[in-house]
XYZ file of C-alpha atoms in Angstrom:
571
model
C -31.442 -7.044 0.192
C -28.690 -8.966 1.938
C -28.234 -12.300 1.321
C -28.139 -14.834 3.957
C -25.719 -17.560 5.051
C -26.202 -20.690 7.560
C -25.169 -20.059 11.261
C -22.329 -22.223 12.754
C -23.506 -23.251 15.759
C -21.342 -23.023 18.855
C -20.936 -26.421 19.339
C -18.914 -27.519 15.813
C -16.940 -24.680 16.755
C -16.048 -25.434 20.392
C -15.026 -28.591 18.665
C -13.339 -27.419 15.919
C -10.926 -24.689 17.583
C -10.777 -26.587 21.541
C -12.429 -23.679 22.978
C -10.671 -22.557 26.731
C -13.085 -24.409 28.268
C -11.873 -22.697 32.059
C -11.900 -19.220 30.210
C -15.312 -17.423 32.355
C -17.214 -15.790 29.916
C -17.004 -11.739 31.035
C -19.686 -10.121 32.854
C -20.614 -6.943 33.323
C -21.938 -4.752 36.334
C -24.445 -1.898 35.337
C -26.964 -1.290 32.691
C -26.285 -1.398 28.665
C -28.391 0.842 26.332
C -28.620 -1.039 23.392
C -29.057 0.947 19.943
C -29.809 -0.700 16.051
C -27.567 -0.629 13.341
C -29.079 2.417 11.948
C -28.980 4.741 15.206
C -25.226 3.652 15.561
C -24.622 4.284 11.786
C -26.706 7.688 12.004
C -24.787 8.766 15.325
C -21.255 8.087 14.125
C -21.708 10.469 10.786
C -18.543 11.719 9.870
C -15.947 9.869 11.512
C -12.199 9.665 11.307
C -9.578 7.284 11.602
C -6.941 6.771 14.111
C -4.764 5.540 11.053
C -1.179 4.674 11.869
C -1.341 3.860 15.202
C -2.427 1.151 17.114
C -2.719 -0.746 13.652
C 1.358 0.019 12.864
C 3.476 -2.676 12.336
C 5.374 -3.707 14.377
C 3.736 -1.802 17.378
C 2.318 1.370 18.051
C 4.764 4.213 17.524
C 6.730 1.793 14.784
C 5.180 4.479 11.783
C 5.130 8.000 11.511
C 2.532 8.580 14.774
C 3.667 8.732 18.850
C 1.586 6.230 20.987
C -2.017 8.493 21.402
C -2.846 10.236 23.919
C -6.444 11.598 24.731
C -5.791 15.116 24.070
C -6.393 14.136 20.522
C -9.549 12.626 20.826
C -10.672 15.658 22.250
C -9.329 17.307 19.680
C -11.006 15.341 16.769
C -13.961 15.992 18.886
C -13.670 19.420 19.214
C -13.215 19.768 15.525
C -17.077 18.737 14.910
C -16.088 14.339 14.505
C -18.612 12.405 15.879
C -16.693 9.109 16.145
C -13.163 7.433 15.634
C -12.443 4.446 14.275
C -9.524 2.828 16.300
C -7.406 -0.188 13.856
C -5.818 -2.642 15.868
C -3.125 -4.801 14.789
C -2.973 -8.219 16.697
C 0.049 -10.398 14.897
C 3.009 -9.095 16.912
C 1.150 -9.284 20.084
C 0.335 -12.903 20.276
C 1.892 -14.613 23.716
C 1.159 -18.057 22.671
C 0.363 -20.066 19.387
C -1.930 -22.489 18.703
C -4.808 -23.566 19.478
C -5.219 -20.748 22.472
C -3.576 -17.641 20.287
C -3.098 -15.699 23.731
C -2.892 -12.032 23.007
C -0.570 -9.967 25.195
C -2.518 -8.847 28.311
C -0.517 -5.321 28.094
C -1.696 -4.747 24.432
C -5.427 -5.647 24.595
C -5.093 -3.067 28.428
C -3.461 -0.488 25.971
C -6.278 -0.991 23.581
C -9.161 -0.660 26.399
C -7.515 2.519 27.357
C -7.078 3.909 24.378
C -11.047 3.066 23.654
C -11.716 4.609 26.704
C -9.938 7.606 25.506
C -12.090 8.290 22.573
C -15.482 7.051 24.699
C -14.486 9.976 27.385
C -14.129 12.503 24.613
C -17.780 11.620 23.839
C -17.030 10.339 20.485
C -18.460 6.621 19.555
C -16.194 4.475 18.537
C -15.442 1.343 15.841
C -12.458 -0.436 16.212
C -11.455 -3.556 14.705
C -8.588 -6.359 13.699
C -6.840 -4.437 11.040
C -3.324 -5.435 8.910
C -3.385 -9.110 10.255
C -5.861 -9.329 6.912
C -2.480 -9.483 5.475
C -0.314 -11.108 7.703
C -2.338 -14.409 9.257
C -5.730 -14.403 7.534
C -5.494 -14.144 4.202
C -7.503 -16.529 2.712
C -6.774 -15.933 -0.730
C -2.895 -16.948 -0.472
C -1.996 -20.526 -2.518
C -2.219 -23.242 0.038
C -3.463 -20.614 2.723
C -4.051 -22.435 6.193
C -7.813 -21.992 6.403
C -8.633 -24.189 9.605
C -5.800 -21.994 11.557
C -6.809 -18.558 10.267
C -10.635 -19.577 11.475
C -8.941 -20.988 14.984
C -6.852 -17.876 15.084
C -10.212 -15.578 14.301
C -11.882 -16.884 17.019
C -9.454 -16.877 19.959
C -8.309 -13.118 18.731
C -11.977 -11.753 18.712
C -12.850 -14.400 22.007
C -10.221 -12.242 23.532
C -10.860 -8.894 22.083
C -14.261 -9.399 23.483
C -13.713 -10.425 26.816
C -11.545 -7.482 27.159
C -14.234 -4.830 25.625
C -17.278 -6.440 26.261
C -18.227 -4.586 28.756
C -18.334 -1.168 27.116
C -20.836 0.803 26.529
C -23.202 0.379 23.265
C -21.326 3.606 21.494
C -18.246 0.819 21.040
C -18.770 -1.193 18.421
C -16.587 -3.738 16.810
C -15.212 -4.354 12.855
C -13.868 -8.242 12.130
C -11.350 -7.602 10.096
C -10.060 -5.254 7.577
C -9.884 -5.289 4.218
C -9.369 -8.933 3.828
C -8.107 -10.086 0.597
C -10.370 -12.316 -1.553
C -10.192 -12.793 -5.710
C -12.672 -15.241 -6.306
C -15.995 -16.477 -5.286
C -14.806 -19.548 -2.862
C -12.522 -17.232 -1.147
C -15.590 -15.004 -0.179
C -17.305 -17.731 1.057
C -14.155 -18.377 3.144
C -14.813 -14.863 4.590
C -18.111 -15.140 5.006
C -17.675 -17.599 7.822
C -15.017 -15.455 9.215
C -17.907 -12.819 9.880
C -20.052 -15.862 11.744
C -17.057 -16.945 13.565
C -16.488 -13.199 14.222
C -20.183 -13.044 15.557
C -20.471 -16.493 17.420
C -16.441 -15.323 19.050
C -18.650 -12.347 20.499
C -21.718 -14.069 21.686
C -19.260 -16.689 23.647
C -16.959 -14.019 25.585
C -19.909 -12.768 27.186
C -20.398 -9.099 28.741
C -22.919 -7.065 26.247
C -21.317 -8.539 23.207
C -24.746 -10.163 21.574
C -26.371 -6.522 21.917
C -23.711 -4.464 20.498
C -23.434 -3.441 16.758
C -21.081 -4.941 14.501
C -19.664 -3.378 10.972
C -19.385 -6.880 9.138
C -17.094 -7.134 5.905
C -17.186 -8.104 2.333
C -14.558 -8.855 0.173
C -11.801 -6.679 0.266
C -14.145 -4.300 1.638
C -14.500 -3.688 -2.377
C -18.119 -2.578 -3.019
C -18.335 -4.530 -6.418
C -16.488 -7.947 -4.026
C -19.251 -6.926 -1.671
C -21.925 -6.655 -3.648
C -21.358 -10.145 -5.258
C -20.483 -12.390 -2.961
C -21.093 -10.767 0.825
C -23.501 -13.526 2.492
C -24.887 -11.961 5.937
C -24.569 -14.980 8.839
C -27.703 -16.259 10.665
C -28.004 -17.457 14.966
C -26.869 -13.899 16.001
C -28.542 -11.217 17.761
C -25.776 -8.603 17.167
C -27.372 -5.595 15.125
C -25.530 -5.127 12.100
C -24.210 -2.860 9.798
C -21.584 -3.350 6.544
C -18.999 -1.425 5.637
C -17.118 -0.942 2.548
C -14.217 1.146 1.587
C -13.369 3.584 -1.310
C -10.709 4.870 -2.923
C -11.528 5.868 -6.429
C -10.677 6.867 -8.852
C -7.426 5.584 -8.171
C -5.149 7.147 -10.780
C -7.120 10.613 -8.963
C -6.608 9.631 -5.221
C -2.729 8.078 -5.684
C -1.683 10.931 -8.159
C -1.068 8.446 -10.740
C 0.085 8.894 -14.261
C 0.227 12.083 -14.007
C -3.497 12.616 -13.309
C -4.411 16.022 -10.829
C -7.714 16.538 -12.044
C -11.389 15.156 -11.915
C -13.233 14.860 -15.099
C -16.918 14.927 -15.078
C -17.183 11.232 -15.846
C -14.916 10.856 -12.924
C -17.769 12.710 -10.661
C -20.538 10.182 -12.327
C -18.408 6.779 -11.505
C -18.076 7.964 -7.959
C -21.230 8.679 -7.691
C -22.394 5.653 -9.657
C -20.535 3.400 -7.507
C -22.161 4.264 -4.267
C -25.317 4.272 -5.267
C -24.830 0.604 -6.936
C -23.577 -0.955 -2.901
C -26.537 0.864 -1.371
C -29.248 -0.840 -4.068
C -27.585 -4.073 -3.840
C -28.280 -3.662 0.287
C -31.033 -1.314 0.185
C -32.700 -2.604 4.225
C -28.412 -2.269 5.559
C -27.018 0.249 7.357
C -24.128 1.725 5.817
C -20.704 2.459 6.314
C -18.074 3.808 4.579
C -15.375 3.711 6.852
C -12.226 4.742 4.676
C -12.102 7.211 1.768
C -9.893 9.808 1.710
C -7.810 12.549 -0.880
C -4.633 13.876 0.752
C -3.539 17.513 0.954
C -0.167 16.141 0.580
C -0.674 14.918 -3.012
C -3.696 15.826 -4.948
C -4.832 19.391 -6.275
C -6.725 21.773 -3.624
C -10.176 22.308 -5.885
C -10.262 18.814 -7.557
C -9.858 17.346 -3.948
C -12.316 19.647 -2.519
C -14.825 18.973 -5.017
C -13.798 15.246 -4.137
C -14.592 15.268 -0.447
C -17.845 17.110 -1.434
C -19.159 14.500 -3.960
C -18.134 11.525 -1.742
C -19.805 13.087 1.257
C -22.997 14.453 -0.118
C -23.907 11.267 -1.880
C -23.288 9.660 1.123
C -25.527 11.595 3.168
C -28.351 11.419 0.271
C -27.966 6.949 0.796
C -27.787 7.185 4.598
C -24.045 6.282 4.621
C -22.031 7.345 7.127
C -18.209 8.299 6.495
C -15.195 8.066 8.150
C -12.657 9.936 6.603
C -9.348 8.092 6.662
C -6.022 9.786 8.225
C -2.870 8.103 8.966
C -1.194 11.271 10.989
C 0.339 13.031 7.702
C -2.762 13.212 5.268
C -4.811 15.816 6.576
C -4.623 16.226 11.411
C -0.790 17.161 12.449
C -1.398 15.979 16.320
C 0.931 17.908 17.395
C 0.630 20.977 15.703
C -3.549 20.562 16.403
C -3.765 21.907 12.747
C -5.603 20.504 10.028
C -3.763 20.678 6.777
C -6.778 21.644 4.964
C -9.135 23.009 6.486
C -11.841 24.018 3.951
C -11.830 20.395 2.949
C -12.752 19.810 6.771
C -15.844 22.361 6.483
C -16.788 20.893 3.046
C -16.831 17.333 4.760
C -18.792 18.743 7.669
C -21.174 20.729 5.594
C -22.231 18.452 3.439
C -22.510 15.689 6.090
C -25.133 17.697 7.177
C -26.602 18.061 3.954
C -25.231 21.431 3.501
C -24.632 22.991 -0.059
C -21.151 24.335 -0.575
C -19.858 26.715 -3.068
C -16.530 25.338 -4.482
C -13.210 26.325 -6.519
C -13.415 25.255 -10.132
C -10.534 23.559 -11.968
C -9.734 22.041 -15.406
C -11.941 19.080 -15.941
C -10.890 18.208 -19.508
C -8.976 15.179 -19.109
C -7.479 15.864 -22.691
C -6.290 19.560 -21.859
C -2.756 20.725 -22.471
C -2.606 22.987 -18.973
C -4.933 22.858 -16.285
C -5.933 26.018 -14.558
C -7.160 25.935 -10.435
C -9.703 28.867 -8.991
C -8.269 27.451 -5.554
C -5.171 29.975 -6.163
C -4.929 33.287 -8.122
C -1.427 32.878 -9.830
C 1.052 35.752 -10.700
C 4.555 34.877 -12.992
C 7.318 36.436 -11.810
C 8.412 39.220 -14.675
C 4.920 39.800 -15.800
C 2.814 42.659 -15.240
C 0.042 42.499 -12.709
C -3.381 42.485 -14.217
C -7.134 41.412 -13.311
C -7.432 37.617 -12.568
C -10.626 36.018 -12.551
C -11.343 32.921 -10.400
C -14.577 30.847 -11.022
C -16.801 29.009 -8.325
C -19.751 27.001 -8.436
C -22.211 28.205 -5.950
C -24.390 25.402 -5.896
C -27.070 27.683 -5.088
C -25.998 30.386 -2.258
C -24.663 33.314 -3.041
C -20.650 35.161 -2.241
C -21.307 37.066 1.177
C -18.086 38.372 1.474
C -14.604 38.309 0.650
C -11.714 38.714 3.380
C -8.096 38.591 3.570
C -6.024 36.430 6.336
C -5.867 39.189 9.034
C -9.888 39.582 8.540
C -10.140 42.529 6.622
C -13.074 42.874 4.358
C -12.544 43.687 0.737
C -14.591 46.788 -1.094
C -16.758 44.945 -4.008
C -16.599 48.305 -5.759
C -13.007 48.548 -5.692
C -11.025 45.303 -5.174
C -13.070 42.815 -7.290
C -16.167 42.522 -9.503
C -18.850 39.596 -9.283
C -20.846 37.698 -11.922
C -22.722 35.155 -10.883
C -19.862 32.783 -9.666
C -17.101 34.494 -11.527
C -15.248 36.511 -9.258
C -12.559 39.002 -10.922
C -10.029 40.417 -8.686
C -8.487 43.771 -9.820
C -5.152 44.420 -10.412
C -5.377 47.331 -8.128
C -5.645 45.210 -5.440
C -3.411 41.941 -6.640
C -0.740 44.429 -6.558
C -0.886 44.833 -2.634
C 0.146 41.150 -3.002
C 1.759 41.024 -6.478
C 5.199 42.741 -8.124
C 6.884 42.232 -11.310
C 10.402 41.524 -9.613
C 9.144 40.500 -6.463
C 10.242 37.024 -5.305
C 8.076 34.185 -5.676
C 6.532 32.195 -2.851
C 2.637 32.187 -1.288
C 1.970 35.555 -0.665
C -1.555 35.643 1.144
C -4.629 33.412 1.474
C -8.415 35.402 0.544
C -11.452 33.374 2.251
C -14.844 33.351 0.678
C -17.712 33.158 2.899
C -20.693 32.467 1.384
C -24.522 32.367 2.427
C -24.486 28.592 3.571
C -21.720 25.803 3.618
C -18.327 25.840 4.080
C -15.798 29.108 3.039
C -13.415 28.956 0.022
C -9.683 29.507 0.363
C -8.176 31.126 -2.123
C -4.419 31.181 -1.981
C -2.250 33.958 -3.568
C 0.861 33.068 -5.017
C 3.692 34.346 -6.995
C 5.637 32.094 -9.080
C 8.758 31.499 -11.362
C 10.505 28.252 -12.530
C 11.868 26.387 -9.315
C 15.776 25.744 -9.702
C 17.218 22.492 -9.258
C 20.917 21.860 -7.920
C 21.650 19.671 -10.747
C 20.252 18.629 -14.098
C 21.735 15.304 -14.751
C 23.629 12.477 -12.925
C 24.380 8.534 -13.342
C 22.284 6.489 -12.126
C 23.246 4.075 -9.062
C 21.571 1.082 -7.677
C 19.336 0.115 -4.999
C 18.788 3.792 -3.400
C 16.461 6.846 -4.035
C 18.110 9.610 -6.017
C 17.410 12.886 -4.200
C 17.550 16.197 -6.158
C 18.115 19.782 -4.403
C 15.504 21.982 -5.582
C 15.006 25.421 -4.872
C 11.156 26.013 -4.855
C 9.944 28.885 -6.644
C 5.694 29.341 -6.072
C 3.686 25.960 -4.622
C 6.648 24.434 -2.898
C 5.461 20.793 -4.383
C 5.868 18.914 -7.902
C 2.525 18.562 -9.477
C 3.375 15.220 -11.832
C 6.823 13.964 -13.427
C 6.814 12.461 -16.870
C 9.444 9.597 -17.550
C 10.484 9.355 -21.067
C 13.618 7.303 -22.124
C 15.812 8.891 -25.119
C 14.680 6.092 -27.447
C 11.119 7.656 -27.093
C 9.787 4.621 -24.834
C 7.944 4.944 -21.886
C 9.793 4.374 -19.046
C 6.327 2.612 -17.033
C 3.490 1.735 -18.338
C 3.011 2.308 -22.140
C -0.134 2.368 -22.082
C -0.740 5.584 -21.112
C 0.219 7.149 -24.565
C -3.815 6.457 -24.873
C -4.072 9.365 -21.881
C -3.904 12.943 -22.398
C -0.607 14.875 -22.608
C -0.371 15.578 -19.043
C -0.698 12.141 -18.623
C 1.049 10.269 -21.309
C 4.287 8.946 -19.859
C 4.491 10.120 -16.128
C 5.022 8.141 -13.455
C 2.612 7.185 -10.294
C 3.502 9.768 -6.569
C 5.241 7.612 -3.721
C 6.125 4.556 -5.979
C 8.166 6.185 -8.821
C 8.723 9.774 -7.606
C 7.991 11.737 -4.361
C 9.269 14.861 -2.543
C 10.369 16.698 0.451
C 10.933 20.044 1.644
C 14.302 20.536 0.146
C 14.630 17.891 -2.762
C 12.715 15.796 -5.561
C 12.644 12.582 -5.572
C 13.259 9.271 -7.934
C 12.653 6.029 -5.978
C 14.997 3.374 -5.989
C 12.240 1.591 -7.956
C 12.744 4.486 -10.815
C 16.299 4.749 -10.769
C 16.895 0.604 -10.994
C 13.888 0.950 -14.186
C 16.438 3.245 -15.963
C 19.017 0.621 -15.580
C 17.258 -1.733 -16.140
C 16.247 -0.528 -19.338
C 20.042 0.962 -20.037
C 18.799 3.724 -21.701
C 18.773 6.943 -20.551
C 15.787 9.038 -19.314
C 14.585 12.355 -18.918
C 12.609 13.429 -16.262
C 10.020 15.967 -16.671
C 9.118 17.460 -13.266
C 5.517 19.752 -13.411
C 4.836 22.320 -10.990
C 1.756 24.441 -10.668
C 0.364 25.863 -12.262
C 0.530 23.209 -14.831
C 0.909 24.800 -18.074
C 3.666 25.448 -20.465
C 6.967 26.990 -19.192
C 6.693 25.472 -15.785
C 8.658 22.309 -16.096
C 11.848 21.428 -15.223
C 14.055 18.105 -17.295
C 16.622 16.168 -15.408
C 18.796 13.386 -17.282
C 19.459 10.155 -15.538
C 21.952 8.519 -17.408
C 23.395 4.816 -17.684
């Protein structure tokens, strides 16, 4: 059950925030078709985000995305996405200051367009007030400004809805996002943002006080939520909550060296949803960011990921929206999907659908991890059978087919047993050679009797080659290293360990497994590109920092002994 807070009233606030008294409330020609929180929540299942975009900093096409046009939203349509949720950034497009806040009539046009973008693709849409969480209405800063960032709340969404309000009832707006809060006053603080949200709405007229609203807890943290979200009162709007997930973290932001999911990883994520949805067991739903990139995490771990997250959705009448900031997992200008069997696992099991997926290593105490998402030959050794493993999760293997479509003989390219599939060397060696160089060599696809296929890549491999093993380390800059790739053209983890034997981060992850112990965290401490590895500035400053030098362990995959290469960062 939700709990329940005391409405404002739209007097104290007309008096508290000097309302634009001349400012016409909008209205609205035609008919509106108004729909409950659930049929909105039910209709919008799976979604994606528009991440990078509108919500960039300081404008739209600051980050790594082009201003959007509407051939994507027909292409997120035609991909099988039922909605999009559109973050907006507001702080750099304010006109005016206090007490009016006037927003930039060119930005909230650009914003109705691109809404009506996504509404002419015949997707629904959710968009919202996204990183000014951070930048004007944090409530949980020392000495934070609390009658302004309720005065500024108002006016934005006042504005917002003026602008919007008289779309149709598949638009439906989010407050804010992920606002911070820490402590049990500060939630209260936010809980009044979501009435001053709601009472903004009912005041700028058009359909506002019939449309459905996604209100916020703190931090849009399920546990926050779950303790502290208060639900305001006086409002008409159908509602819905939404919460966001990513977990486990060490999983989702290749941490510490972690590219696997253990079992008890599986159970917290699926402990964790069910504990939001029987804390609001009569609320609709929404989990409108989760997400585990192709760019960074392990293709059968994150597969199994995406299934867990979206099946146990569907099973607590949650909808998703799967978050993608233009690198992660849609290149819009490409119109390909980075991975697309994670796409038909997330659509399958939307649905309800059973898929059969790759197995993987799930001991987090293992000293190499083996992935059925590739069948991996060394360089030097002598083809032989390779088995692969999959969890069928009841259907059964229909067929097996290489890239160009051609169907593979069961009696003479592989054997089955139950979901062990083992591939003969007869036919690796179409693929596979002792001398042959290394690289991807083909992709198989698995169809099975329901759900989504399994890709199973093909690759030969030998120890990458870096341009250099050791430098001196130098201040304030990233420390690119040429690499010559040699198999999956990606690290898979980097350990850090200085020559006294000291962890160069965090200590405490000698209580980890060895694949964890010692290694750094992806994008903060190391990263790559196509032609180098990289040590952040924030690594290479550490070593000096700690004048002692340190070795570098870069992991490829497989991950296993004798595929590592050392590099020496001296002092």
């Amino acid at each position: 059950m939700a709990k329940i807070s005391k409405p404002l009233g739209a007097v104290a606030i007309a008096y508290a925030f000097g309302l634009r008294a001349a400012s016409a409330a909008t209205t609205c020609e035609g008919n509106f078709e108004p729909i409950s929180a659930s049929e909105y929540v039910a209709a919008i299942n799976p979604g994606w985000n528009l991440g990078n975009t509108l919500d960039a900093v300081p404008d739209e096409g600051s980050w790594n995305n082009a201003p959007v046009k509407a051939a994507t939203f027909k292409d997120i349509k035609a991909a099988g996405f039922k909605s999009v949720r559109i973050p907006v950034t507001y702080a750099d497009h304010f006109a005016g200051a206090s007490p009016e806040w006037e927003i930039d009539a060119k930005w909230l046009q650009r914003v109705s367009d691109v809404v009506d973008m996504a509404v002419d693709a015949g997707l629904y849409v959710l968009t919202n007030v996204h990183h000014d969480s951070w930048q004007w209405a944090d409530v949980s800063v020392a000495g934070a400004n609390l009658t302004q960032i309720e005065e500024r709340m108002y006016q934005t969404w006042l504005q917002i809805g003026e602008k919007l309000g008289c779309k149709s009832s598949s638009v439906a707006f989010e407050p804010i996002n992920e606002p911070p809060v820490n402590t049990e006053e500060q939630a209260a603080e936010l809980n009044k943002l979501n009435g001053i949200f709601l009472q903004a709405l009912k005041d700028s007229g058009g359909f506002n006080t019939q449309r459905v609203v996604t209100l916020v807890g703190p931090s849009m943290d399920s546990i926050k939520t779950s303790q502290w979200f208060e639900a305001p009162t006086g409002y008409d709007n159908p509602w819905a909550l939404q919460y966001h997930y990513y977990s486990p973290y060490d999983f989702i932001f290749s941490a510490w060296g972690k590219t696997t999911l253990s079992d008890e990883d599986i159970a917290a994520v699926e402990s964790d949803l069910e504990n939001i949805r029987a804390n609001f067991t009569d609320v609709p739903l929404v989990l409108g960011e989760f997400d585990a990139s192709p760019i960074n995490t392990e293709p059968a771990a994150r597969r199994k990921y995406m299934d867990i997250v979206v099946r146990k959705a569907k099973e607590l009448d949650t909808a998703v929206i799967v978050w993608d900031n233009g690198i992660d997992h849609f290149d819009r200008n490409t119109k390909k999907w980075k991975d697309p069997q994670s796409l038909e696992i997330l659509f399958n099991a939307a649905e309800g659908v059973s898929n059969s997926l790759a197995g993987y290593t799930t001991d987090p105490l293992a000293t190499e991890q083996s992935s059925s998402a590739s069948v991996f030959h060394k360089v030097g050794d002598e083809v032989r059978d390779q088995k692969i493993s999959i969890s069928l999760n009841g259907n059964t293997l229909k067929s097996i087919a290489t890239e160009d479509g051609t169907v593979l003989d069961p009696s003479t390219d592989y054997t089955v047993s139950g979901g062990d599939i083992r591939f003969k060397s007869s036919f690796l060696s179409t693929y596979f050679t002792q001398s042959g160089a290394p690289g991807q060599k083909g992709s198989l696809v698995l169809t099975f009797s329901a759900g989504a296929t399994a890709a199973v890549d093909l690759v030969q491999w030998d120890l990458p080659k870096l341009g250099s093993t050791s430098s001196k380390a130098v201040a304030g800059a990233d420390l690119r290293i040429p690499i010559t790739w040699a198999g999956v053209n990606q690290p898979a983890a980097v350990k850090m360990l200085r020559e006294d034997g000291v962890y160069l981060f965090d200590d405490w992850t000698q209580y980890l497994g060895p694949l964890q112990a010692a290694y750094g965290t992806y994008s903060g401490q190391w990263n790559w590109d196509g032609g180098s590895v990289i040590l952040t500035a924030a690594t290479v400053d550490a070593v000096i920092a700690a004048r002692v030098a340190t070795t570098f362990t870069f992991d490829f995959y497989p991950r296993g002994p004798g595929n590592s290469l050392n590099y020496t960062l001296s002092v």
